[in-house]
Amino acid sequence: MKKTWTYLILCLTMAFSHCSYSQDGTKKSNMEEQKNPVYSRTDTGKVNLTDTEWKKILPKNVYDIARDKGTEWAFTGKYWDSKEKGTYYCAACGNPLFVSDTKFESGCGWPSFYQPVSKTSVIYTPDNTHGMQRTEVQCGRCKAHLGHVFDDGPPPTGLRYCINSVILDFEKAQDAAKKFNEREEK
């Protein structure tokens, strides 16, 4: 019986995963599907919404991480072991956060990076919850909770940005190049 349920859930998951593809076969981001009015990969303006407004436009799992400062279970996120080349964006607002060239295997179970895209991509705040002294990493555009930064990373920075997959959108480098070339041809 347990195998039957597992098989059924697997089949349904695969069937519904194809719903996120557009007519031309390219995968849309979570926020493009949700019609999030503040989501933009080019706008650099700060986003200041109330939690009530965020709750209306973010999927529950993104809201839980971004606004309630939750965390996903280790080794369960979609990007923790990804090796694809491209750019990682904030799933709440579209702000560019990290490029895959700065991603490394830390063994912690979350996507780990040693450097953000720019100095303004992320902001840092003290986090003294759970009896620990840590540094929280937030999106530099919308202040969404991304994860934490630790000083046990590789050179050249020595930092490990431990980020939740749920709060990340990803665009493959080849997809970005294709979009750019199509715009140039018009």
C-alpha positions as YAML, in Angstrom:
chain: A
units: angstrom
residues:
- id: 1
  name: MET
  ca: [0.00, 0.00, 0.00]
- id: 2
  name: LYS
  ca: [2.83, 2.39, 0.92]
- id: 3
  name: LYS
  ca: [4.53, 1.78, -2.44]
- id: 4
  name: THR
  ca: [1.29, 2.51, -4.27]
- id: 5
  name: TRP
  ca: [0.89, 5.88, -2.52]
- id: 6
  name: THR
  ca: [4.52, 6.77, -3.17]
- id: 7
  name: TYR
  ca: [4.14, 5.89, -6.85]
- id: 8
  name: LEU
  ca: [0.90, 7.89, -7.10]
- id: 9
  name: ILE
  ca: [2.46, 10.97, -5.49]
- id: 10
  name: LEU
  ca: [5.50, 10.68, -7.78]
- id: 11
  name: CYS
  ca: [3.29, 10.48, -10.88]
- id: 12
  name: LEU
  ca: [1.18, 13.46, -9.81]
- id: 13
  name: THR
  ca: [4.27, 15.50, -9.04]
- id: 14
  name: MET
  ca: [5.70, 14.80, -12.49]
- id: 15
  name: ALA
  ca: [2.41, 15.60, -14.19]
- id: 16
  name: PHE
  ca: [1.98, 18.94, -12.42]
- id: 17
  name: SER
  ca: [5.61, 19.97, -12.88]
- id: 18
  name: HIS
  ca: [4.94, 20.38, -16.59]
- id: 19
  name: CYS
  ca: [2.28, 23.01, -15.81]
- id: 20
  name: SER
  ca: [5.03, 25.54, -15.16]
- id: 21
  name: TYR
  ca: [6.27, 25.50, -18.74]
- id: 22
  name: SER
  ca: [5.17, 28.17, -21.19]
- id: 23
  name: GLN
  ca: [3.92, 27.49, -24.70]
- id: 24
  name: ASP
  ca: [7.39, 27.90, -26.19]
- id: 25
  name: GLY
  ca: [8.85, 25.26, -23.86]
- id: 26
  name: THR
  ca: [10.80, 27.62, -21.59]
- id: 27
  name: LYS
  ca: [10.29, 27.31, -17.87]
- id: 28
  name: LYS
  ca: [8.72, 30.30, -16.17]
- id: 29
  name: SER
  ca: [9.90, 31.42, -12.75]
- id: 30
  name: ASN
  ca: [7.65, 31.01, -9.70]
- id: 31
  name: MET
  ca: [6.92, 34.70, -9.55]
- id: 32
  name: GLU
  ca: [6.22, 35.06, -13.28]
- id: 33
  name: GLU
  ca: [3.54, 32.41, -12.81]
- id: 34
  name: GLN
  ca: [2.13, 34.15, -9.72]
- id: 35
  name: LYS
  ca: [1.96, 37.57, -11.42]
- id: 36
  name: ASN
  ca: [3.86, 39.16, -8.57]
- id: 37
  name: PRO
  ca: [3.65, 42.94, -9.32]
- id: 38
  name: VAL
  ca: [7.01, 43.75, -7.65]
- id: 39
  name: TYR
  ca: [8.99, 40.90, -9.23]
- id: 40
  name: SER
  ca: [11.56, 42.28, -11.66]
- id: 41
  name: ARG
  ca: [15.04, 41.13, -12.60]
- id: 42
  name: THR
  ca: [15.97, 44.62, -13.80]
- id: 43
  name: ASP
  ca: [14.29, 47.09, -11.39]
- id: 44
  name: THR
  ca: [16.65, 48.17, -8.62]
- id: 45
  name: GLY
  ca: [14.12, 50.24, -6.67]
- id: 46
  name: LYS
  ca: [13.53, 49.23, -3.05]
- id: 47
  name: VAL
  ca: [10.36, 47.26, -2.30]
- id: 48
  name: ASN
  ca: [8.51, 48.14, 0.91]
- id: 49
  name: LEU
  ca: [5.33, 46.12, 1.37]
- id: 50
  name: THR
  ca: [3.45, 45.15, 4.51]
- id: 51
  name: ASP
  ca: [3.34, 41.51, 5.55]
- id: 52
  name: THR
  ca: [-0.34, 41.48, 4.53]
- id: 53
  name: GLU
  ca: [0.60, 42.65, 1.01]
- id: 54
  name: TRP
  ca: [3.42, 40.09, 0.78]
- id: 55
  name: LYS
  ca: [1.06, 37.33, 1.91]
- id: 56
  name: LYS
  ca: [-1.24, 38.13, -1.02]
- id: 57
  name: ILE
  ca: [1.46, 37.86, -3.69]
- id: 58
  name: LEU
  ca: [3.89, 35.20, -2.45]
- id: 59
  name: PRO
  ca: [3.31, 31.45, -2.41]
- id: 60
  name: LYS
  ca: [3.05, 30.18, 1.18]
- id: 61
  name: ASN
  ca: [6.42, 28.40, 1.14]
- id: 62
  name: VAL
  ca: [8.20, 31.54, -0.12]
- id: 63
  name: TYR
  ca: [6.35, 33.74, 2.38]
- id: 64
  name: ASP
  ca: [7.32, 31.44, 5.26]
- id: 65
  name: ILE
  ca: [11.02, 31.83, 4.45]
- id: 66
  name: ALA
  ca: [11.03, 35.45, 3.21]
- id: 67
  name: ARG
  ca: [8.85, 37.11, 5.81]
- id: 68
  name: ASP
  ca: [8.65, 34.68, 8.77]
- id: 69
  name: LYS
  ca: [12.40, 33.88, 8.56]
- id: 70
  name: GLY
  ca: [11.80, 30.17, 8.27]
- id: 71
  name: THR
  ca: [14.20, 27.59, 6.93]
- id: 72
  name: GLU
  ca: [13.83, 24.52, 4.79]
- id: 73
  name: TRP
  ca: [15.13, 21.13, 5.87]
- id: 74
  name: ALA
  ca: [18.75, 20.45, 4.95]
- id: 75
  name: PHE
  ca: [19.30, 18.46, 1.73]
- id: 76
  name: THR
  ca: [15.69, 19.01, 0.56]
- id: 77
  name: GLY
  ca: [15.90, 22.25, -1.45]
- id: 78
  name: LYS
  ca: [15.98, 22.20, -5.23]
- id: 79
  name: TYR
  ca: [19.34, 24.00, -5.51]
- id: 80
  name: TRP
  ca: [21.47, 22.57, -2.69]
- id: 81
  name: ASP
  ca: [23.36, 20.27, -5.07]
- id: 82
  name: SER
  ca: [22.71, 21.98, -8.42]
- id: 83
  name: LYS
  ca: [25.70, 22.33, -10.73]
- id: 84
  name: GLU
  ca: [23.99, 24.33, -13.50]
- id: 85
  name: LYS
  ca: [25.52, 27.60, -14.70]
- id: 86
  name: GLY
  ca: [23.46, 30.75, -14.32]
- id: 87
  name: THR
  ca: [22.16, 33.39, -11.94]
- id: 88
  name: TYR
  ca: [20.18, 33.05, -8.71]
- id: 89
  name: TYR
  ca: [17.51, 35.70, -8.02]
- id: 90
  name: CYS
  ca: [15.35, 36.55, -5.01]
- id: 91
  name: ALA
  ca: [12.10, 34.62, -5.44]
- id: 92
  name: ALA
  ca: [10.17, 37.43, -3.73]
- id: 93
  name: CYS
  ca: [11.30, 40.41, -5.83]
- id: 94
  name: GLY
  ca: [13.63, 39.21, -8.64]
- id: 95
  name: ASN
  ca: [16.78, 40.91, -7.32]
- id: 96
  name: PRO
  ca: [19.98, 39.25, -8.64]
- id: 97
  name: LEU
  ca: [21.74, 37.63, -5.66]
- id: 98
  name: PHE
  ca: [24.41, 35.10, -6.65]
- id: 99
  name: VAL
  ca: [25.99, 33.61, -9.77]
- id: 100
  name: SER
  ca: [26.73, 29.91, -10.03]
- id: 101
  name: ASP
  ca: [30.47, 30.58, -10.36]
- id: 102
  name: THR
  ca: [30.48, 31.51, -6.64]
- id: 103
  name: LYS
  ca: [28.51, 28.42, -5.55]
- id: 104
  name: PHE
  ca: [30.39, 25.63, -3.81]
- id: 105
  name: GLU
  ca: [29.73, 22.34, -2.06]
- id: 106
  name: SER
  ca: [29.83, 23.02, 1.67]
- id: 107
  name: GLY
  ca: [28.19, 19.82, 2.86]
- id: 108
  name: CYS
  ca: [25.68, 21.79, 4.95]
- id: 109
  name: GLY
  ca: [22.62, 20.80, 2.87]
- id: 110
  name: TRP
  ca: [21.74, 24.28, 1.59]
- id: 111
  name: PRO
  ca: [23.02, 26.15, -1.46]
- id: 112
  name: SER
  ca: [26.28, 27.81, -0.43]
- id: 113
  name: PHE
  ca: [27.98, 30.75, -2.10]
- id: 114
  name: TYR
  ca: [31.14, 32.63, -1.21]
- id: 115
  name: GLN
  ca: [30.12, 36.01, -2.67]
- id: 116
  name: PRO
  ca: [26.95, 37.88, -3.74]
- id: 117
  name: VAL
  ca: [26.52, 39.45, -7.19]
- id: 118
  name: SER
  ca: [27.24, 42.94, -5.81]
- id: 119
  name: LYS
  ca: [27.68, 44.74, -2.51]
- id: 120
  name: THR
  ca: [24.07, 45.93, -2.67]
- id: 121
  name: SER
  ca: [22.55, 42.54, -3.56]
- id: 122
  name: VAL
  ca: [22.28, 41.55, 0.08]
- id: 123
  name: ILE
  ca: [22.19, 43.23, 3.47]
- id: 124
  name: TYR
  ca: [23.34, 41.90, 6.81]
- id: 125
  name: THR
  ca: [21.53, 41.99, 10.14]
- id: 126
  name: PRO
  ca: [22.43, 40.52, 13.54]
- id: 127
  name: ASP
  ca: [20.45, 37.40, 14.45]
- id: 128
  name: ASN
  ca: [20.58, 36.36, 18.09]
- id: 129
  name: THR
  ca: [17.66, 33.91, 17.99]
- id: 130
  name: HIS
  ca: [17.84, 30.36, 19.32]
- id: 131
  name: GLY
  ca: [20.64, 31.29, 21.70]
- id: 132
  name: MET
  ca: [23.11, 31.81, 18.84]
- id: 133
  name: GLN
  ca: [24.94, 34.83, 17.47]
- id: 134
  name: ARG
  ca: [24.67, 34.74, 13.68]
- id: 135
  name: THR
  ca: [24.50, 37.15, 10.78]
- id: 136
  name: GLU
  ca: [21.29, 37.03, 8.79]
- id: 137
  name: VAL
  ca: [21.42, 37.65, 5.05]
- id: 138
  name: GLN
  ca: [18.50, 39.55, 3.53]
- id: 139
  name: CYS
  ca: [17.69, 40.61, -0.02]
- id: 140
  name: GLY
  ca: [19.09, 44.08, -0.66]
- id: 141
  name: ARG
  ca: [15.95, 45.11, -2.56]
- id: 142
  name: CYS
  ca: [13.02, 43.72, -0.51]
- id: 143
  name: LYS
  ca: [14.64, 42.62, 2.77]
- id: 144
  name: ALA
  ca: [13.42, 39.03, 2.36]
- id: 145
  name: HIS
  ca: [15.16, 36.56, 4.67]
- id: 146
  name: LEU
  ca: [17.55, 34.47, 2.56]
- id: 147
  name: GLY
  ca: [19.62, 32.61, 5.15]
- id: 148
  name: HIS
  ca: [22.84, 33.29, 7.08]
- id: 149
  name: VAL
  ca: [26.50, 34.01, 6.36]
- id: 150
  name: PHE
  ca: [29.37, 32.29, 8.18]
- id: 151
  name: ASP
  ca: [33.12, 32.83, 8.14]
- id: 152
  name: ASP
  ca: [34.06, 29.24, 7.24]
- id: 153
  name: GLY
  ca: [33.90, 29.51, 3.44]
- id: 154
  name: PRO
  ca: [36.56, 29.09, 0.76]
- id: 155
  name: PRO
  ca: [38.90, 31.72, -0.68]
- id: 156
  name: PRO
  ca: [38.83, 34.40, -1.89]
- id: 157
  name: THR
  ca: [36.30, 35.71, 0.67]
- id: 158
  name: GLY
  ca: [36.38, 33.03, 3.37]
- id: 159
  name: LEU
  ca: [32.58, 33.41, 3.63]
- id: 160
  name: ARG
  ca: [29.77, 30.84, 3.31]
- id: 161
  name: TYR
  ca: [26.38, 32.28, 2.41]
- id: 162
  name: CYS
  ca: [24.02, 29.48, 3.44]
- id: 163
  name: ILE
  ca: [20.81, 30.23, 1.52]
- id: 164
  name: ASN
  ca: [17.36, 28.57, 1.40]
- id: 165
  name: SER
  ca: [16.47, 27.17, -2.04]
- id: 166
  name: VAL
  ca: [12.83, 28.23, -1.59]
- id: 167
  name: ILE
  ca: [13.77, 31.92, -1.71]
- id: 168
  name: LEU
  ca: [15.80, 31.49, -4.90]
- id: 169
  name: ASP
  ca: [14.78, 31.63, -8.55]
- id: 170
  name: PHE
  ca: [17.31, 30.46, -11.08]
- id: 171
  name: GLU
  ca: [17.95, 31.31, -14.72]
- id: 172
  name: LYS
  ca: [20.34, 29.15, -16.70]
- id: 173
  name: ALA
  ca: [23.12, 31.08, -18.41]
- id: 174
  name: GLN
  ca: [22.22, 29.68, -21.84]
- id: 175
  name: ASP
  ca: [18.55, 30.73, -21.40]
- id: 176
  name: ALA
  ca: [19.60, 34.27, -20.45]
- id: 177
  name: ALA
  ca: [21.91, 34.49, -23.48]
- id: 178
  name: LYS
  ca: [19.13, 33.26, -25.77]
- id: 179
  name: LYS
  ca: [16.69, 35.90, -24.45]
- id: 180
  name: PHE
  ca: [19.32, 38.62, -24.85]
- id: 181
  name: ASN
  ca: [20.08, 37.60, -28.44]
- id: 182
  name: GLU
  ca: [16.38, 37.50, -29.33]
- id: 183
  name: ARG
  ca: [15.94, 41.06, -28.01]
- id: 184
  name: GLU
  ca: [18.98, 42.25, -29.98]
- id: 185
  name: GLU
  ca: [17.57, 40.81, -33.23]
- id: 186
  name: LYS
  ca: [14.29, 42.76, -32.90]
...
